[in-house]
Amino acid sequence: MFSRSDFNIWSVLKNCIGKELSKITMPVVFNEPLSFLQRMTEYMEYAKLLRIASEQSDPIERLKYVSAFAVSALASNWERLGKPFNPLLGETYELTRPEFRIICEQVSHHPPISAFHADSESFSFHGSIHPKLKFWGKSVEIQPKGTVTVEFPKLGEAYSWCNVNCCVHNIIVGKLWIEQYGMMDVVSHKNGLKATLNFKTAGVGNKDLHRVEGYISDRNKRKTHFLYGKWTEFIKCTDYTSYEEYCKENGYKFKRADERSKSPNESPGTTPRKVLSKLNSLKMSSFKSLSISEPDDPPEPSEGDIPKSDSTYSIDIPNSVSLWEAEARPGNTAEYYQFTNFAMSLNQLEDHMKQPRALCPTDSRLRPDIRKLEQGDMDGAAAEKTRLEEKQRENRKKSKKGDDGGLFPRWFKHTINPHTKQEDWIYQGGYWERTDDTLELDIF
């Protein structure tokens, strides 16, 4: 990994005021050597939780493990400050592991939408993500718009939820760090059950850094279980009665130290408008595409430092059961973009993939800019990234003229999700059985 200490992200972002960040070309030094399709595949690192869920006879037990899976999907984000490469239209990524197989495709360029479908003998997991970025002066907020769905076909059950927001702090001064925050509802469409999870902001004194708390409620809205832990480390569960008894003696552990009214002139990054107005003497009126008044509000608990969790607020409620624990990262993770062991494997070109037609020619592993960055060739990566962006623009011109035959997307269709009743990109099948790779799919 290259050191970013000599690069100032503000020198780039100051020219982005009034523009959608998803359309801004960022220097390759801020990238990590993965496509967003590969980053999305990291949802599956703890896929075994879905298998365990499918083996439970009690629907509440199944919801516990599905909820733990929803939280575990975010664990690899901690300290991952590199930006994944934007996928090209038609780009794909496949991965096969003992617990699952997954296919991802970039189904839209503007707006950028990535779709995925994973399956196994016991479950399927699918969805589409339309990431939106907002710049708040001291922070960048990433909103992963879209819904994800888990299905257990043998049980006739489906669960769905939306991922919470992510905020990258200290983008101008200090050390970059991220936090996940917001509410997540994991809904069981068949049984009327719901897990309501609150991903807390760090708060004053970093008391709630990484904290996740929530409860499971039945179709009568009666709370049956309490879920708690940290999205970076673990999730536990206990019955709601044990939680209430624990609260009577340890209520201070669940009270926010920073419960207070917020000033109406503060943005979601708690960046006062007067601060924004001072940045390069910019005027607030130039923020054409940004809303300053939305309710989601990740606070900025420190000025320039990476916060550390206060271990004195650890919680271990009686009768708790551990649902998930994060795997330890490799010892050299800081030298390799803070990747987990799972992430480090995603670019691997296995021997069978090198055989003719074994790998789809649109697979992210074949992208030259990602490969060059992985090999440490920064200049080569930048040159290839520029070449691919120009090539994509030319392909878009052909598409508008109808010269490409409407080839992309190939594997997903824009339709209605039968469980959420909302628009979604649904896998149409055929990828793993494909025989038409003789087509000139030259996107790289």
Short mmCIF file of N, CA, C and O in Angstrom, two decimals, residues 323-443:
data_model
loop_
_atom_site.label_atom_id
_atom_site.label_comp_id
_atom_site.label_asym_id
_atom_site.label_seq_id
_atom_site.Cartn_x
_atom_site.Cartn_y
_atom_site.Cartn_z
N LEU A 323 -23.70 -14.95 18.87
CA LEU A 323 -24.17 -15.31 17.54
C LEU A 323 -23.07 -15.21 16.49
O LEU A 323 -23.03 -15.99 15.54
N TRP A 324 -22.18 -14.24 16.67
CA TRP A 324 -21.12 -14.01 15.67
C TRP A 324 -19.93 -13.32 16.32
O TRP A 324 -20.08 -12.46 17.18
N GLU A 325 -18.74 -13.72 15.90
CA GLU A 325 -17.50 -13.06 16.28
C GLU A 325 -16.66 -12.85 15.02
O GLU A 325 -16.56 -13.75 14.19
N ALA A 326 -16.07 -11.68 14.90
CA ALA A 326 -15.26 -11.37 13.73
C ALA A 326 -13.95 -12.13 13.75
O ALA A 326 -13.35 -12.32 14.82
N GLU A 327 -13.51 -12.57 12.59
CA GLU A 327 -12.21 -13.21 12.47
C GLU A 327 -11.11 -12.16 12.62
O GLU A 327 -11.25 -11.02 12.17
N ALA A 328 -9.99 -12.55 13.23
CA ALA A 328 -8.86 -11.64 13.38
C ALA A 328 -8.27 -11.33 12.01
O ALA A 328 -8.21 -12.20 11.13
N ARG A 329 -7.82 -10.11 11.83
CA ARG A 329 -7.18 -9.74 10.58
C ARG A 329 -5.72 -10.18 10.59
O ARG A 329 -5.13 -10.36 11.65
N PRO A 330 -5.12 -10.35 9.42
CA PRO A 330 -3.71 -10.75 9.38
C PRO A 330 -2.81 -9.69 10.01
O PRO A 330 -3.16 -8.50 10.04
N GLY A 331 -1.66 -10.13 10.48
CA GLY A 331 -0.76 -9.21 11.18
C GLY A 331 -0.25 -8.07 10.32
O GLY A 331 0.07 -7.00 10.83
N ASN A 332 -0.19 -8.27 9.00
CA ASN A 332 0.31 -7.23 8.10
C ASN A 332 -0.79 -6.45 7.42
O ASN A 332 -0.58 -5.82 6.39
N THR A 333 -1.97 -6.46 8.01
CA THR A 333 -3.13 -5.83 7.36
C THR A 333 -2.92 -4.34 7.07
O THR A 333 -3.37 -3.84 6.04
N ALA A 334 -2.18 -3.62 7.96
CA ALA A 334 -1.97 -2.19 7.77
C ALA A 334 -1.14 -1.91 6.52
O ALA A 334 -1.23 -0.83 5.93
N GLU A 335 -0.33 -2.86 6.09
CA GLU A 335 0.49 -2.69 4.90
C GLU A 335 -0.28 -3.03 3.63
O GLU A 335 0.18 -2.74 2.52
N TYR A 336 -1.46 -3.65 3.80
CA TYR A 336 -2.24 -4.11 2.66
C TYR A 336 -3.67 -3.58 2.75
O TYR A 336 -4.63 -4.35 2.79
N TYR A 337 -3.81 -2.25 2.83
CA TYR A 337 -5.10 -1.58 2.73
C TYR A 337 -6.08 -2.00 3.82
O TYR A 337 -7.28 -1.88 3.64
N GLN A 338 -5.58 -2.50 4.95
CA GLN A 338 -6.42 -2.97 6.06
C GLN A 338 -7.35 -4.09 5.61
O GLN A 338 -8.44 -4.26 6.16
N PHE A 339 -6.92 -4.88 4.65
CA PHE A 339 -7.74 -5.99 4.15
C PHE A 339 -7.86 -7.11 5.19
O PHE A 339 -6.92 -7.37 5.94
N THR A 340 -9.00 -7.75 5.19
CA THR A 340 -9.17 -8.99 5.94
C THR A 340 -8.56 -10.13 5.11
O THR A 340 -8.21 -9.95 3.93
N ASN A 341 -8.43 -11.30 5.70
CA ASN A 341 -7.96 -12.46 4.93
C ASN A 341 -8.88 -12.73 3.74
O ASN A 341 -8.43 -13.08 2.65
N PHE A 342 -10.19 -12.57 3.96
CA PHE A 342 -11.17 -12.79 2.90
C PHE A 342 -10.93 -11.81 1.75
O PHE A 342 -10.90 -12.20 0.57
N ALA A 343 -10.74 -10.53 2.08
CA ALA A 343 -10.54 -9.51 1.04
C ALA A 343 -9.26 -9.76 0.26
O ALA A 343 -9.19 -9.53 -0.95
N MET A 344 -8.22 -10.25 0.96
CA MET A 344 -6.95 -10.50 0.29
C MET A 344 -7.05 -11.59 -0.78
O MET A 344 -6.21 -11.67 -1.66
N SER A 345 -8.08 -12.40 -0.70
CA SER A 345 -8.22 -13.52 -1.65
C SER A 345 -9.01 -13.15 -2.89
O SER A 345 -9.07 -13.94 -3.85
N LEU A 346 -9.60 -11.98 -2.92
CA LEU A 346 -10.60 -11.69 -3.96
C LEU A 346 -10.02 -11.46 -5.35
O LEU A 346 -10.74 -11.57 -6.35
N ASN A 347 -8.74 -11.11 -5.45
CA ASN A 347 -8.13 -10.92 -6.77
C ASN A 347 -7.41 -12.17 -7.26
O ASN A 347 -6.83 -12.16 -8.35
N GLN A 348 -7.43 -13.22 -6.47
CA GLN A 348 -6.67 -14.42 -6.82
C GLN A 348 -7.18 -15.04 -8.11
O GLN A 348 -8.36 -15.37 -8.23
N LEU A 349 -6.27 -15.20 -9.07
CA LEU A 349 -6.58 -15.91 -10.31
C LEU A 349 -6.17 -17.36 -10.12
O LEU A 349 -5.00 -17.72 -10.25
N GLU A 350 -7.14 -18.19 -9.77
CA GLU A 350 -6.83 -19.59 -9.53
C GLU A 350 -6.55 -20.30 -10.86
O GLU A 350 -6.95 -19.84 -11.92
N ASP A 351 -5.87 -21.43 -10.78
CA ASP A 351 -5.41 -22.13 -11.98
C ASP A 351 -6.54 -22.43 -12.95
O ASP A 351 -6.41 -22.24 -14.17
N HIS A 352 -7.68 -22.90 -12.41
CA HIS A 352 -8.77 -23.25 -13.32
C HIS A 352 -9.35 -22.04 -14.02
O HIS A 352 -9.96 -22.16 -15.10
N MET A 353 -9.17 -20.83 -13.44
CA MET A 353 -9.69 -19.61 -14.06
C MET A 353 -8.86 -19.20 -15.28
O MET A 353 -9.33 -18.39 -16.10
N LYS A 354 -7.65 -19.71 -15.37
CA LYS A 354 -6.77 -19.33 -16.47
C LYS A 354 -7.04 -20.14 -17.73
O LYS A 354 -6.47 -19.86 -18.79
N GLN A 355 -7.93 -21.12 -17.65
CA GLN A 355 -8.29 -21.91 -18.81
C GLN A 355 -9.20 -21.09 -19.74
O GLN A 355 -9.93 -20.21 -19.29
N PRO A 356 -9.15 -21.35 -21.03
CA PRO A 356 -10.00 -20.60 -21.98
C PRO A 356 -11.48 -20.67 -21.59
O PRO A 356 -12.00 -21.73 -21.30
N ARG A 357 -12.13 -19.51 -21.57
CA ARG A 357 -13.56 -19.35 -21.29
C ARG A 357 -13.95 -19.74 -19.86
O ARG A 357 -15.13 -19.75 -19.54
N ALA A 358 -12.98 -20.08 -19.03
CA ALA A 358 -13.32 -20.45 -17.66
C ALA A 358 -13.84 -19.25 -16.87
O ALA A 358 -14.76 -19.37 -16.06
N LEU A 359 -13.26 -18.10 -17.15
CA LEU A 359 -13.65 -16.88 -16.44
C LEU A 359 -14.29 -15.93 -17.44
O LEU A 359 -13.81 -15.76 -18.56
N CYS A 360 -15.40 -15.34 -17.05
CA CYS A 360 -16.07 -14.38 -17.93
C CYS A 360 -15.11 -13.24 -18.26
O CYS A 360 -14.45 -12.71 -17.36
N PRO A 361 -14.98 -12.83 -19.52
CA PRO A 361 -14.01 -11.79 -19.90
C PRO A 361 -14.30 -10.43 -19.29
O PRO A 361 -13.46 -9.53 -19.38
N THR A 362 -15.45 -10.27 -18.64
CA THR A 362 -15.79 -9.01 -17.97
C THR A 362 -15.48 -9.05 -16.48
O THR A 362 -15.85 -8.13 -15.75
N ASP A 363 -14.81 -10.09 -15.99
CA ASP A 363 -14.57 -10.26 -14.55
C ASP A 363 -13.57 -9.23 -14.03
O ASP A 363 -12.57 -8.91 -14.69
N SER A 364 -13.83 -8.73 -12.82
CA SER A 364 -12.99 -7.69 -12.21
C SER A 364 -11.54 -8.11 -12.06
O SER A 364 -10.64 -7.25 -12.03
N ARG A 365 -11.28 -9.41 -11.95
CA ARG A 365 -9.90 -9.87 -11.80
C ARG A 365 -9.05 -9.52 -13.02
O ARG A 365 -7.82 -9.50 -12.94
N LEU A 366 -9.70 -9.25 -14.15
CA LEU A 366 -9.00 -8.99 -15.40
C LEU A 366 -8.80 -7.51 -15.66
O LEU A 366 -8.24 -7.13 -16.69
N ARG A 367 -9.23 -6.64 -14.75
CA ARG A 367 -9.06 -5.19 -14.93
C ARG A 367 -7.60 -4.80 -14.77
O ARG A 367 -7.00 -5.02 -13.71
N PRO A 368 -7.00 -4.18 -15.78
CA PRO A 368 -5.58 -3.85 -15.70
C PRO A 368 -5.25 -2.76 -14.69
O PRO A 368 -4.15 -2.77 -14.10
N ASP A 369 -6.16 -1.81 -14.45
CA ASP A 369 -5.83 -0.75 -13.48
C ASP A 369 -5.78 -1.30 -12.06
O ASP A 369 -4.90 -0.94 -11.26
N ILE A 370 -6.71 -2.20 -11.73
CA ILE A 370 -6.70 -2.81 -10.41
C ILE A 370 -5.45 -3.67 -10.23
O ILE A 370 -4.79 -3.63 -9.19
N ARG A 371 -5.10 -4.42 -11.28
CA ARG A 371 -3.92 -5.28 -11.21
C ARG A 371 -2.64 -4.47 -11.00
O ARG A 371 -1.77 -4.83 -10.20
N LYS A 372 -2.51 -3.38 -11.71
CA LYS A 372 -1.29 -2.57 -11.59
C LYS A 372 -1.19 -1.92 -10.21
O LYS A 372 -0.09 -1.82 -9.64
N LEU A 373 -2.32 -1.48 -9.65
CA LEU A 373 -2.27 -0.92 -8.31
C LEU A 373 -1.88 -2.00 -7.30
O LEU A 373 -1.08 -1.75 -6.39
N GLU A 374 -2.42 -3.21 -7.48
CA GLU A 374 -2.09 -4.31 -6.59
C GLU A 374 -0.59 -4.62 -6.66
O GLU A 374 0.03 -4.97 -5.65
N GLN A 375 0.00 -4.48 -7.84
CA GLN A 375 1.42 -4.76 -8.03
C GLN A 375 2.31 -3.60 -7.63
O GLN A 375 3.54 -3.72 -7.70
N GLY A 376 1.72 -2.48 -7.23
CA GLY A 376 2.51 -1.35 -6.79
C GLY A 376 2.88 -0.37 -7.87
O GLY A 376 3.68 0.54 -7.64
N ASP A 377 2.32 -0.52 -9.07
CA ASP A 377 2.60 0.38 -10.19
C ASP A 377 1.57 1.50 -10.20
O ASP A 377 0.56 1.43 -10.91
N MET A 378 1.84 2.55 -9.43
CA MET A 378 0.87 3.64 -9.29
C MET A 378 0.64 4.38 -10.60
O MET A 378 -0.50 4.66 -10.99
N ASP A 379 1.74 4.71 -11.31
CA ASP A 379 1.60 5.44 -12.57
C ASP A 379 0.87 4.60 -13.61
O ASP A 379 0.02 5.10 -14.35
N GLY A 380 1.21 3.31 -13.66
CA GLY A 380 0.54 2.43 -14.61
C GLY A 380 -0.93 2.28 -14.31
O GLY A 380 -1.77 2.25 -15.22
N ALA A 381 -1.28 2.21 -13.01
CA ALA A 381 -2.68 2.11 -12.60
C ALA A 381 -3.46 3.36 -13.00
O ALA A 381 -4.59 3.27 -13.50
N ALA A 382 -2.83 4.53 -12.79
CA ALA A 382 -3.49 5.79 -13.15
C ALA A 382 -3.73 5.87 -14.65
O ALA A 382 -4.80 6.30 -15.11
N ALA A 383 -2.72 5.45 -15.44
CA ALA A 383 -2.85 5.50 -16.89
C ALA A 383 -3.95 4.54 -17.37
O ALA A 383 -4.76 4.89 -18.25
N GLU A 384 -4.00 3.34 -16.81
CA GLU A 384 -5.02 2.37 -17.22
C GLU A 384 -6.41 2.83 -16.79
O GLU A 384 -7.40 2.63 -17.51
N LYS A 385 -6.50 3.42 -15.61
CA LYS A 385 -7.79 3.91 -15.12
C LYS A 385 -8.33 4.97 -16.08
O LYS A 385 -9.51 4.96 -16.45
N THR A 386 -7.46 5.88 -16.52
CA THR A 386 -7.88 6.91 -17.48
C THR A 386 -8.29 6.30 -18.80
O THR A 386 -9.30 6.69 -19.40
N ARG A 387 -7.51 5.32 -19.27
CA ARG A 387 -7.83 4.66 -20.54
C ARG A 387 -9.19 3.97 -20.48
O ARG A 387 -10.00 4.08 -21.41
N LEU A 388 -9.47 3.27 -19.38
CA LEU A 388 -10.73 2.56 -19.25
C LEU A 388 -11.91 3.52 -19.17
O LEU A 388 -12.99 3.25 -19.71
N GLU A 389 -11.72 4.65 -18.49
CA GLU A 389 -12.79 5.63 -18.40
C GLU A 389 -13.11 6.22 -19.77
O GLU A 389 -14.28 6.43 -20.12
N GLU A 390 -12.06 6.47 -20.57
CA GLU A 390 -12.28 7.01 -21.91
C GLU A 390 -12.94 5.96 -22.81
O GLU A 390 -13.82 6.28 -23.61
N LYS A 391 -12.52 4.71 -22.64
CA LYS A 391 -13.11 3.62 -23.43
C LYS A 391 -14.59 3.45 -23.08
O LYS A 391 -15.42 3.21 -23.97
N GLN A 392 -14.93 3.60 -21.78
CA GLN A 392 -16.32 3.46 -21.37
C GLN A 392 -17.17 4.58 -21.97
O GLN A 392 -18.31 4.35 -22.38
N ARG A 393 -16.60 5.78 -22.04
CA ARG A 393 -17.34 6.88 -22.64
C ARG A 393 -17.63 6.60 -24.12
O ARG A 393 -18.71 6.89 -24.63
N GLU A 394 -16.64 6.01 -24.82
CA GLU A 394 -16.85 5.67 -26.22
C GLU A 394 -17.92 4.58 -26.36
O GLU A 394 -18.76 4.63 -27.26
N ASN A 395 -17.89 3.61 -25.43
CA ASN A 395 -18.89 2.55 -25.47
C ASN A 395 -20.29 3.08 -25.21
O ASN A 395 -21.27 2.59 -25.77
N ARG A 396 -20.38 4.10 -24.36
CA ARG A 396 -21.68 4.70 -24.08
C ARG A 396 -22.22 5.41 -25.32
O ARG A 396 -23.43 5.38 -25.59
N LYS A 397 -21.33 6.04 -26.09
CA LYS A 397 -21.76 6.70 -27.32
C LYS A 397 -22.32 5.67 -28.30
O LYS A 397 -23.34 5.90 -28.94
N LYS A 398 -21.63 4.51 -28.39
CA LYS A 398 -22.11 3.45 -29.27
C LYS A 398 -23.46 2.92 -28.79
O LYS A 398 -24.34 2.61 -29.59
N SER A 399 -23.61 2.83 -27.46
CA SER A 399 -24.85 2.32 -26.89
C SER A 399 -26.02 3.23 -27.24
O SER A 399 -27.11 2.76 -27.56
N LYS A 400 -25.78 4.55 -27.18
CA LYS A 400 -26.84 5.49 -27.50
C LYS A 400 -27.25 5.39 -28.97
O LYS A 400 -28.39 5.65 -29.35
N LYS A 401 -26.28 5.00 -29.81
CA LYS A 401 -26.57 4.84 -31.24
C LYS A 401 -27.16 3.48 -31.55
O LYS A 401 -27.58 3.22 -32.67
N GLY A 402 -27.13 2.59 -30.52
CA GLY A 402 -27.66 1.25 -30.73
C GLY A 402 -26.65 0.30 -31.35
O GLY A 402 -27.02 -0.79 -31.81
N ASP A 403 -25.36 0.70 -31.39
CA ASP A 403 -24.35 -0.13 -32.04
C ASP A 403 -23.94 -1.35 -31.22
O ASP A 403 -23.29 -2.25 -31.73
N ASP A 404 -24.28 -1.35 -29.92
CA ASP A 404 -23.83 -2.47 -29.09
C ASP A 404 -24.92 -3.54 -28.93
O ASP A 404 -24.74 -4.52 -28.23
N GLY A 405 -26.05 -3.31 -29.57
CA GLY A 405 -27.12 -4.30 -29.49
C GLY A 405 -27.76 -4.41 -28.13
O GLY A 405 -28.44 -5.38 -27.82
N GLY A 406 -27.58 -3.39 -27.26
CA GLY A 406 -28.16 -3.45 -25.92
C GLY A 406 -27.66 -4.64 -25.12
O GLY A 406 -28.44 -5.32 -24.46
N LEU A 407 -26.34 -4.88 -25.18
CA LEU A 407 -25.77 -6.09 -24.59
C LEU A 407 -25.85 -6.13 -23.07
O LEU A 407 -26.10 -7.18 -22.48
N PHE A 408 -25.65 -4.97 -22.43
CA PHE A 408 -25.60 -4.95 -20.96
C PHE A 408 -26.86 -4.29 -20.40
O PHE A 408 -27.40 -3.36 -21.00
N PRO A 409 -27.32 -4.72 -19.23
CA PRO A 409 -26.81 -5.84 -18.42
C PRO A 409 -27.20 -7.20 -19.01
O PRO A 409 -28.21 -7.32 -19.70
N ARG A 410 -26.39 -8.20 -18.68
CA ARG A 410 -26.60 -9.53 -19.25
C ARG A 410 -27.33 -10.49 -18.31
O ARG A 410 -28.09 -11.34 -18.75
N TRP A 411 -27.10 -10.35 -17.00
CA TRP A 411 -27.53 -11.40 -16.08
C TRP A 411 -28.63 -10.98 -15.12
O TRP A 411 -29.18 -11.82 -14.41
N PHE A 412 -28.95 -9.68 -15.07
CA PHE A 412 -29.96 -9.17 -14.14
C PHE A 412 -31.02 -8.38 -14.90
O PHE A 412 -30.73 -7.77 -15.93
N LYS A 413 -32.21 -8.37 -14.34
CA LYS A 413 -33.33 -7.65 -14.95
C LYS A 413 -33.97 -6.71 -13.93
O LYS A 413 -34.16 -7.08 -12.77
N HIS A 414 -34.29 -5.52 -14.39
CA HIS A 414 -34.94 -4.54 -13.53
C HIS A 414 -36.43 -4.87 -13.44
O HIS A 414 -37.17 -4.77 -14.41
N THR A 415 -36.84 -5.29 -12.25
CA THR A 415 -38.23 -5.72 -12.07
C THR A 415 -38.65 -5.50 -10.61
O THR A 415 -37.98 -4.78 -9.88
N ILE A 416 -39.75 -6.12 -10.19
CA ILE A 416 -40.25 -5.95 -8.84
C ILE A 416 -39.81 -7.12 -7.97
O ILE A 416 -39.97 -8.28 -8.34
N ASN A 417 -39.24 -6.81 -6.81
CA ASN A 417 -38.89 -7.84 -5.84
C ASN A 417 -40.19 -8.38 -5.25
O ASN A 417 -40.98 -7.62 -4.68
N PRO A 418 -40.46 -9.69 -5.39
CA PRO A 418 -41.75 -10.23 -4.94
C PRO A 418 -41.96 -10.15 -3.44
O PRO A 418 -43.11 -10.24 -2.98
N HIS A 419 -40.90 -9.97 -2.67
CA HIS A 419 -41.02 -9.94 -1.21
C HIS A 419 -41.18 -8.51 -0.67
O HIS A 419 -42.01 -8.26 0.20
N THR A 420 -40.40 -7.58 -1.23
CA THR A 420 -40.47 -6.19 -0.75
C THR A 420 -41.49 -5.37 -1.54
O THR A 420 -41.87 -4.29 -1.11
N LYS A 421 -41.89 -5.90 -2.71
CA LYS A 421 -42.81 -5.20 -3.62
C LYS A 421 -42.22 -3.89 -4.14
O LYS A 421 -42.94 -2.99 -4.55
N GLN A 422 -40.89 -3.79 -4.12
CA GLN A 422 -40.21 -2.60 -4.61
C GLN A 422 -39.37 -2.95 -5.84
O GLN A 422 -39.06 -4.11 -6.10
N GLU A 423 -39.00 -1.91 -6.60
CA GLU A 423 -38.15 -2.11 -7.76
C GLU A 423 -36.80 -2.66 -7.32
O GLU A 423 -36.23 -2.23 -6.31
N ASP A 424 -36.27 -3.60 -8.09
CA ASP A 424 -35.01 -4.23 -7.74
C ASP A 424 -34.41 -4.82 -9.01
O ASP A 424 -35.05 -4.88 -10.06
N TRP A 425 -33.16 -5.24 -8.92
CA TRP A 425 -32.51 -5.95 -10.01
C TRP A 425 -32.42 -7.41 -9.62
O TRP A 425 -31.73 -7.76 -8.65
N ILE A 426 -33.10 -8.27 -10.35
CA ILE A 426 -33.23 -9.68 -10.01
C ILE A 426 -32.43 -10.54 -11.01
O ILE A 426 -32.52 -10.33 -12.22
N TYR A 427 -31.68 -11.48 -10.47
CA TYR A 427 -30.88 -12.39 -11.29
C TYR A 427 -31.78 -13.23 -12.19
O TYR A 427 -32.77 -13.81 -11.74
N GLN A 428 -31.42 -13.31 -13.48
CA GLN A 428 -32.23 -14.03 -14.45
C GLN A 428 -31.72 -15.44 -14.73
O GLN A 428 -32.33 -16.19 -15.49
N GLY A 429 -30.59 -15.81 -14.11
CA GLY A 429 -30.04 -17.14 -14.33
C GLY A 429 -29.15 -17.19 -15.56
O GLY A 429 -29.08 -16.24 -16.35
N GLY A 430 -28.47 -18.30 -15.72
CA GLY A 430 -27.69 -18.51 -16.92
C GLY A 430 -26.21 -18.24 -16.81
O GLY A 430 -25.44 -18.68 -17.66
N TYR A 431 -25.79 -17.50 -15.78
CA TYR A 431 -24.37 -17.13 -15.72
C TYR A 431 -23.47 -18.35 -15.59
O TYR A 431 -22.49 -18.50 -16.33
N TRP A 432 -23.79 -19.22 -14.66
CA TRP A 432 -22.92 -20.37 -14.39
C TRP A 432 -22.98 -21.40 -15.51
O TRP A 432 -22.08 -22.24 -15.64
N GLU A 433 -24.01 -21.34 -16.34
CA GLU A 433 -24.17 -22.29 -17.43
C GLU A 433 -23.81 -21.67 -18.78
O GLU A 433 -24.04 -22.28 -19.83
N ARG A 434 -23.27 -20.46 -18.78
CA ARG A 434 -23.05 -19.71 -20.03
C ARG A 434 -22.16 -20.50 -21.01
O ARG A 434 -21.22 -21.19 -20.63
N THR A 435 -22.46 -20.33 -22.27
CA THR A 435 -21.68 -20.96 -23.33
C THR A 435 -21.37 -19.97 -24.45
O THR A 435 -20.79 -20.35 -25.47
N ASP A 436 -21.75 -18.70 -24.26
CA ASP A 436 -21.63 -17.72 -25.34
C ASP A 436 -20.49 -16.73 -25.12
O ASP A 436 -20.52 -15.61 -25.61
N ASP A 437 -19.46 -17.15 -24.41
CA ASP A 437 -18.37 -16.22 -24.13
C ASP A 437 -17.47 -15.99 -25.34
O ASP A 437 -16.42 -15.36 -25.22
N THR A 438 -17.85 -16.53 -26.47
CA THR A 438 -17.11 -16.22 -27.68
C THR A 438 -17.44 -14.81 -28.18
O THR A 438 -16.76 -14.27 -29.04
N LEU A 439 -18.48 -14.21 -27.59
CA LEU A 439 -18.83 -12.84 -27.93
C LEU A 439 -17.68 -11.91 -27.58
O LEU A 439 -16.95 -12.13 -26.61
N GLU A 440 -17.50 -10.86 -28.37
CA GLU A 440 -16.41 -9.91 -28.11
C GLU A 440 -16.87 -8.96 -27.00
O GLU A 440 -17.32 -7.85 -27.25
N LEU A 441 -16.73 -9.40 -25.76
CA LEU A 441 -17.10 -8.56 -24.62
C LEU A 441 -15.86 -7.80 -24.17
O LEU A 441 -15.22 -8.12 -23.17
N ASP A 442 -15.50 -6.80 -24.92
CA ASP A 442 -14.24 -6.08 -24.69
C ASP A 442 -14.51 -4.78 -23.95
O ASP A 442 -14.63 -3.72 -24.55
N ILE A 443 -14.64 -4.86 -22.63
CA ILE A 443 -14.83 -3.64 -21.85
C ILE A 443 -13.53 -3.18 -21.20
O ILE A 443 -13.44 -2.06 -20.70
#
